[in-house]
Coordinates of C-alpha atoms in Angstrom, one line a residue:
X165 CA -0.2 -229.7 61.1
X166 CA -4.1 -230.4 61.2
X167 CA -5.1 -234.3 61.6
X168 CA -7.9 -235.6 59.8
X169 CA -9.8 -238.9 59.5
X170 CA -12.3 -240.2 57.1
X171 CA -14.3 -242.2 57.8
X172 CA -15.3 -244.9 54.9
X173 CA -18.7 -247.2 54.9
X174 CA -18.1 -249.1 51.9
X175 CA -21.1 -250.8 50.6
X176 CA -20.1 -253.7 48.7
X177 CA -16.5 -255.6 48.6
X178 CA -13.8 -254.2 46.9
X179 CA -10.8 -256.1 44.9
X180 CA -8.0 -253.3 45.2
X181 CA -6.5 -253.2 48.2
X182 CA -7.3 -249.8 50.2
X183 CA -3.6 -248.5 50.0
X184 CA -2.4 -244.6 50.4
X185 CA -1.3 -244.4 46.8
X186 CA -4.4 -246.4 45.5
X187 CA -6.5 -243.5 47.5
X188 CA -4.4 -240.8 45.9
X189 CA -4.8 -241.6 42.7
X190 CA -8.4 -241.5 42.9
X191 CA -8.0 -238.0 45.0
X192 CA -6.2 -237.2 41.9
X193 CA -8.8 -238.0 39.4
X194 CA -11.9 -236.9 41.7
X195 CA -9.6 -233.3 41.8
X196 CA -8.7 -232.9 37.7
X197 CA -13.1 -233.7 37.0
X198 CA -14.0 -231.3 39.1
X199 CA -11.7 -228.6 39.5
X200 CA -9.5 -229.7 36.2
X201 CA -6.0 -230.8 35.1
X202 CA -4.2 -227.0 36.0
X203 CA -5.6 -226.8 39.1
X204 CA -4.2 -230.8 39.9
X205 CA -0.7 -229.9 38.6
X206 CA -0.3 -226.7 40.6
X207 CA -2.0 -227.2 43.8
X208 CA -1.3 -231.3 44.4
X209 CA 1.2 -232.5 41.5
X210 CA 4.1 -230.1 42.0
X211 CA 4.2 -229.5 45.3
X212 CA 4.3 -232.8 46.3
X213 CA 6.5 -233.5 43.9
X214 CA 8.6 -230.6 45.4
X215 CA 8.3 -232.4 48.8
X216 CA 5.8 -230.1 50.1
X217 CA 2.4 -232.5 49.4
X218 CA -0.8 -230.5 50.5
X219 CA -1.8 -233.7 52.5
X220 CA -0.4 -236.9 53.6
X221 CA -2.2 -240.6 53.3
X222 CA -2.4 -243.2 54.6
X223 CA -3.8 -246.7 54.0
X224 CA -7.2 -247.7 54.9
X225 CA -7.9 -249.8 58.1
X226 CA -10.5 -250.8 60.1
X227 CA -11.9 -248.1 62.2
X228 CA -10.2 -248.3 65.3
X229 CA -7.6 -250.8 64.4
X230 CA -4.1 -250.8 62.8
X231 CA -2.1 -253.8 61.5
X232 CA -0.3 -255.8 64.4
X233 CA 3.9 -254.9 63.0
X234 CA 5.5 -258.1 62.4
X235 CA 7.7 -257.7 65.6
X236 CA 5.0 -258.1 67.4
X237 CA 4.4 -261.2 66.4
X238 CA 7.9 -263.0 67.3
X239 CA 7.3 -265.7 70.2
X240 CA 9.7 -263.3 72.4
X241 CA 7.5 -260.1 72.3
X242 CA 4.5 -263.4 72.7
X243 CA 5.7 -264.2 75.4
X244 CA 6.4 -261.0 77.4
X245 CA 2.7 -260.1 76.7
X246 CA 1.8 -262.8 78.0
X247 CA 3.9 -262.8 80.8
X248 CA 2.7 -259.3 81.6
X249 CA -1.0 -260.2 81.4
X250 CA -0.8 -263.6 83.2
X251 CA -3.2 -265.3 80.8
X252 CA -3.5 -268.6 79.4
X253 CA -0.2 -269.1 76.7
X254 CA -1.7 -271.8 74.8
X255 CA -4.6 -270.0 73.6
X256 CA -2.9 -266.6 73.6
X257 CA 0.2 -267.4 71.8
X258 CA -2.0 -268.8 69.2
X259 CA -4.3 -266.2 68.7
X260 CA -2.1 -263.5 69.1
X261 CA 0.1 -264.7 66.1
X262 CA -2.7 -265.2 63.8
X263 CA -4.1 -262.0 64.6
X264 CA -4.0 -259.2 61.5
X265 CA -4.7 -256.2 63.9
X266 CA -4.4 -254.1 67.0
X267 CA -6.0 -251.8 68.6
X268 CA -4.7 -248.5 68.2
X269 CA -4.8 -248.2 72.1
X270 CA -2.2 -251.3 72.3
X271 CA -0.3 -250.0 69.3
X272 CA 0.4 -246.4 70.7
X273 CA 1.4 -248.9 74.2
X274 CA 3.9 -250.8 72.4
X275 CA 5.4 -247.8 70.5
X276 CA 6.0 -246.2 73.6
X277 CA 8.0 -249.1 75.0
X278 CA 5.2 -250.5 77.0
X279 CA 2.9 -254.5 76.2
X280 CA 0.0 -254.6 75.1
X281 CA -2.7 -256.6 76.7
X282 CA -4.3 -260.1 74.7
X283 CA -7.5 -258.4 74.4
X284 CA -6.1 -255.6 72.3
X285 CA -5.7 -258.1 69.1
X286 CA -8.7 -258.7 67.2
X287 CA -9.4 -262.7 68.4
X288 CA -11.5 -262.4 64.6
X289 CA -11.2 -261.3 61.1
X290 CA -11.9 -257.9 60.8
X291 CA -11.4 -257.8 56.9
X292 CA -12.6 -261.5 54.8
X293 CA -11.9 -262.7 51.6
X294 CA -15.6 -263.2 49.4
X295 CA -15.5 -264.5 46.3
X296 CA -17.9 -263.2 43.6
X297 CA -19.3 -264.7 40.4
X298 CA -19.2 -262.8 36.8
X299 CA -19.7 -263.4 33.5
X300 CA -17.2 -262.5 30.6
X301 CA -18.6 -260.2 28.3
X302 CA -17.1 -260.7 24.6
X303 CA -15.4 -257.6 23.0
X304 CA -17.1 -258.1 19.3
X305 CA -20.6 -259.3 20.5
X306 CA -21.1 -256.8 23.7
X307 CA -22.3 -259.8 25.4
X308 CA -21.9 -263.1 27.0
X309 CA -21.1 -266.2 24.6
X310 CA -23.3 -269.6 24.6
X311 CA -22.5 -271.4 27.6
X312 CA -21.3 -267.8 29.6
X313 CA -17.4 -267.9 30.5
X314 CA -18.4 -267.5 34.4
X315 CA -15.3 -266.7 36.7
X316 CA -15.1 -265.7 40.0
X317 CA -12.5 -263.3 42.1
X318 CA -11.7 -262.8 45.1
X319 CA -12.9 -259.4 47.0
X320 CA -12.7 -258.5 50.5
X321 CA -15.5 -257.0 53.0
X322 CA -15.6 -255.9 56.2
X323 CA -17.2 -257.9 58.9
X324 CA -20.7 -257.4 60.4
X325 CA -19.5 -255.8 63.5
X326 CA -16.9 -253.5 62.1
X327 CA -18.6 -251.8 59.0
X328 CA -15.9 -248.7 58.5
X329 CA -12.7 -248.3 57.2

């Protein structure tokens, strides 16, 4: 089995979340456009739906990160990484359970029975909520009615530093 990443630079928020079947779908779409709806059904549809898929997803994450599993974040496995890495447990435990990834580096560690280190959880947000402004556009007129009906939603970026998914 080959392994492949991609690498991903979005260039403005997004509001759908970045999830395997979320990227298939649009794999899916991209595929019947270009190479057309025979071609999806016999080379991607049916084998996978035969349990043979031509290619596996997963979802997006930051590059070089992976969600911390929610094991890790039970004041036990806190406080044997701690324990482990002799560091300060107030601040630690703190940041540690608020922390949304880990390095794959600390990940592979604690799947192979081992603790990963404090510094192996991102001490920031990696991925942040943005709200943006827009204007309702009505149906009959094609544009926006006297007053504008502004609304915002929420979309997520990544942060300076991290750039990729």
């Amino acid at each position: 089995m080959n392994l492949y990443r991609i690498t991903i630079r979005p260039r403005s928020p997004w509001t759908t979340p970045w999830h395997a079947d979320t990227l298939w779908g649009l794999l899916c779409w991209a595929c019947a456009r270009h190479d057309g709806d025979l071609f999806l059904k016999e080379k991607l549809i049916d084998p996978a739906i035969n349990g043979q898929p031509p290619f596996v997803l997963s979802d997006a994450f930051p590059t070089g990160w992976l969600p911390v599993p929610i094991r890790l974040r039970s004041m036990s496995a806190i406080r044997q990484i701690l324990a482990a890495t002799g560091t300060d447990p107030d601040i630690t435990a703190k940041a540690i359970r608020k922390s949304r990834w880990i390095t794959v580096q600390g990940f592979r560690e604690w799947q192979q029975g081992g603790q990963p280190s404090a510094d192996q959880f991102a001490q920031e947000k990696l991925v942040r909520g943005v709200y943006e402004t827009h204007n309702q556009i009505g149906r009959t007129s094609n544009s926006t009615s006297d007053g504008g009906n502004l609304f915002t939603r929420e979309a997520w970026q990544l942060s300076e530093k991290e750039g990729t998914l």
